[in-house]
Amino acid sequence: MAEGSGEVVAVPATGAANGLNNGAGGPSAQTNNPLSRKLRKILDTRLDNDKEMLEALKALSTFFVENSLRTRRNLRGDIERRSLAINEEFVSIFKEVKEELESIHEDVQAMNSCCQDMTCRLQAAKEQTQDLIIKTTKLQAESQTLEIRAQVADAFLSKFQLTSDEMSLLRGTREGPITEDFFKALGRVKQIHNDVKVLLRTNQQTAGLEIMEQMALLQETSYERLYRWAQSECRALTQESCDISPVLTQAMEALQDRPVLYKYTLDEFGTARRSTVVRGFIDALTRGGPGGTPRPIEMHSHDPLRYVGDMLAWLHQATASEKEHLEALLKHVTTQGVEENIQEVVGHITEGVCRPLKVRIEQVIVAEPGAVLLYKISNLLKFYHHTISGIVGNSATTLLTTIEEMHLLSKKIFFSSLSLHASKLMDKVELPPPDLGPSSALNQTLMLLREVLASHDSSVVPLDARQADFVQVLSCVLDPLLQMCTVSASNLGTADMATFMVNSLYMMKTTLALFEFTDRRLEMLQFQIEAHLDTLINEQASYVLTRAGVSYIYNTIQQHKPEQGPLANFPNLDSVALKAAMVQFDRYLSAPDNLLMPQLNFLLSATVKQTAPIPALNSAGIAGEVPVVQLAWVATPGGTLETVEGQGSLLCKTRALSSKVETPQQEMLKGTRPAQVTLQDFQALLCAPS
């Protein structure tokens, strides 16, 4: 290990060991030898933790490449020479740096001199321009203030003033078009007019009032121009199917803020569309559709129902179309009463066709095409009145009034026709036919009534109106018919009259049974039929008693009084006459069908024809019980009427006996003939205890 210049030279371990061995030789000598201590210290040093040592060794390794004796001996000198070279190199470099620094120093000195000179000059200039600087500073402050004011002014103008383009849009020429930008500018005017109210609550009231006045004047000018343009557009809507432009819809939305201009524009639209609808209606009547399809309505004037129906159908379609046009025109309008405005304008539009419509329908009605057609036309008018009123409400008073007047006129002439027909029935009353069936006048009237009621059933008139019409029609037709039948049968016999009335009432009932709202009339007819059937049954019973030969006996007994004495003393009430009457009555009971009146065969109703004889024959049988029973008592010596009436259960016994005599109905059910009743049967029955 070498010391001197601060460099450390590594000595091989073998050499160090040899050096130690060449020492004093003993442990104490080795311990006291400085070299040994240094070597031991060096060897004990851990180079891993000494970074400076490691760096020194690395630097030494760069030029100590050969480990030889010569190089080890010259190591110190090499290190010193190398250190000297390095120092010389540093000196050379630092010399250059020194020269550069001196040059820089000179430059800095020059710059310092210039700066001092400039500072002096600036100080002198500052002293000379002090007033100018103050003024400049003041002007800068004022400039900043003006810039702020300019920004405020620009914001104010953009907030409360229109641009030149917007002004030109609003103040355009009279014939100039209206575009979407116009409504944007108009909306901006309205917005400014509303926003300027804020200024009125500040100290800028003068400016606020001026701006408000300016915007109000501009608004009026804009609305006036918009109104003129909308009027012109509405006048151009003369085609049958008009197309409402979106700009016109926006115009109506904007004009709603000016109710007067809004109303005038609607009136202009209604006037234009009114002339269009009238022209279209006349063309539909006389020229037909484009290319002749559909054909002109006047071509069907020979068919009253179709003629009136086509006119009303065209009018209904036109009314619905005009309402759709108005709804498209006012779809953006939000003020109250829009629906009323639509209905009012539609009423004005359709008012023009009322006169030609009324004239033509009046011609059809006054021509009296017949009761059935009149009634169908009346129902048709009622239906379209109800339908059109559902479209336009009650505002289209002229049109609805016209249709209602025509409905009332047709209804009036219809009932006049029915009344005339009824009066003709009474003017020339026909005699009943030989078969006692309904007369030809009755059949014709019922056919007319059937057609009227059938047309009424097929109509679409509201239910309550149909029911009221039914009652009036039935009263107008049935009451004269009943009166005619009564007068016609007044000269007939009781049985013929009852048969004729039953047949006539039956025909009326079968006619009404097919239709609704006739229940009350059907009940009345049924009551009358039953009343006449009762008359017919009584006549049949009298007919049976007369033919059976017990009518005289029955009448005599009914008129007998106690003070007249025994019944056996009356003429034709002796035993021989009574036996003969019993034999004849027994024959009737054996074959009751042979004693039916011929009028029963003329009954039209199969049900009535089958059932009417049964109560008649039963009545005859019950009426015959009393004479037969009384005959038995009269044949008994000393028999009197009091004796007969004194028997407590005489009628019961008679009915018990008559149970042997079955009615024709029972005979038909059982298929047997009535049993023979003898005088001995009556005597045995009457002698039996009660």
Coordinates of N, CA and C in Angstrom, one line a residue, residues 1-13 42 53 56-57 60-61 64 71-76 79:
M1 N 0.9 -1.2 0.0 CA 0.0 0.0 0.0 C 0.9 1.2 0.0
A2 N 0.5 2.2 -0.8 CA 1.4 3.4 -0.9 C 0.5 4.6 -0.5
E3 N 1.1 5.6 0.1 CA 0.4 6.8 0.5 C 1.3 7.9 -0.1
G4 N 0.7 9.1 -0.1 CA 1.5 10.3 -0.6 C 0.5 11.3 -1.1
S5 N 0.1 11.0 -2.3 CA -0.8 12.0 -3.0 C -2.2 11.7 -2.8
G6 N -2.5 10.9 -1.9 CA -4.0 10.6 -1.6 C -4.5 9.5 -2.4
E7 N -3.7 8.9 -3.3 CA -4.1 7.7 -4.1 C -3.8 6.5 -3.3
V8 N -4.6 5.5 -3.4 CA -4.5 4.2 -2.8 C -4.1 3.2 -3.9
V9 N -3.1 2.4 -3.6 CA -2.6 1.4 -4.6 C -2.8 0.1 -3.9
A10 N -3.4 -0.8 -4.6 CA -3.7 -2.2 -4.0 C -2.4 -3.0 -4.2
V11 N -2.1 -3.6 -3.1 CA -0.9 -4.5 -3.0 C -1.4 -5.9 -3.0
P12 N -0.8 -6.8 -3.7 CA -1.3 -8.2 -3.7 C -1.1 -8.8 -2.4
A13 N -2.0 -9.7 -2.1 CA -2.0 -10.3 -0.7 C -0.7 -11.1 -0.5
I42 N -6.3 -2.3 6.4 CA -6.7 -2.3 5.0 C -7.5 -3.6 4.7
M53 N -14.0 4.6 -2.1 CA -12.9 3.7 -2.4 C -13.2 3.0 -3.7
A56 N -12.6 5.3 -6.5 CA -11.1 5.5 -6.7 C -10.5 4.3 -7.4
L57 N -10.9 3.1 -7.0 CA -10.3 1.9 -7.6 C -10.8 1.8 -9.0
L60 N -8.6 4.1 -10.9 CA -7.3 3.6 -11.0 C -7.2 2.5 -12.1
S61 N -8.3 1.8 -12.2 CA -8.3 0.6 -13.2 C -8.2 1.1 -14.6
F64 N -4.2 1.8 -14.8 CA -3.3 0.7 -14.2 C -3.8 -0.6 -14.8
T71 N 5.4 -1.4 -12.8 CA 4.2 -0.5 -12.7 C 3.8 -0.2 -11.3
R72 N 4.1 -1.1 -10.4 CA 3.8 -0.9 -9.0 C 4.7 0.2 -8.4
R73 N 5.9 0.1 -8.8 CA 6.9 1.1 -8.3 C 6.6 2.5 -8.9
N74 N 6.2 2.5 -10.1 CA 6.0 3.8 -10.8 C 4.5 4.3 -10.6
L75 N 3.8 3.6 -9.7 CA 2.4 3.9 -9.6 C 2.2 5.3 -9.0
R76 N 3.0 5.7 -8.0 CA 2.8 7.0 -7.4 C 3.1 8.1 -8.4
I79 N 0.4 8.4 -10.9 CA -0.8 9.1 -10.3 C -0.5 10.6 -10.2

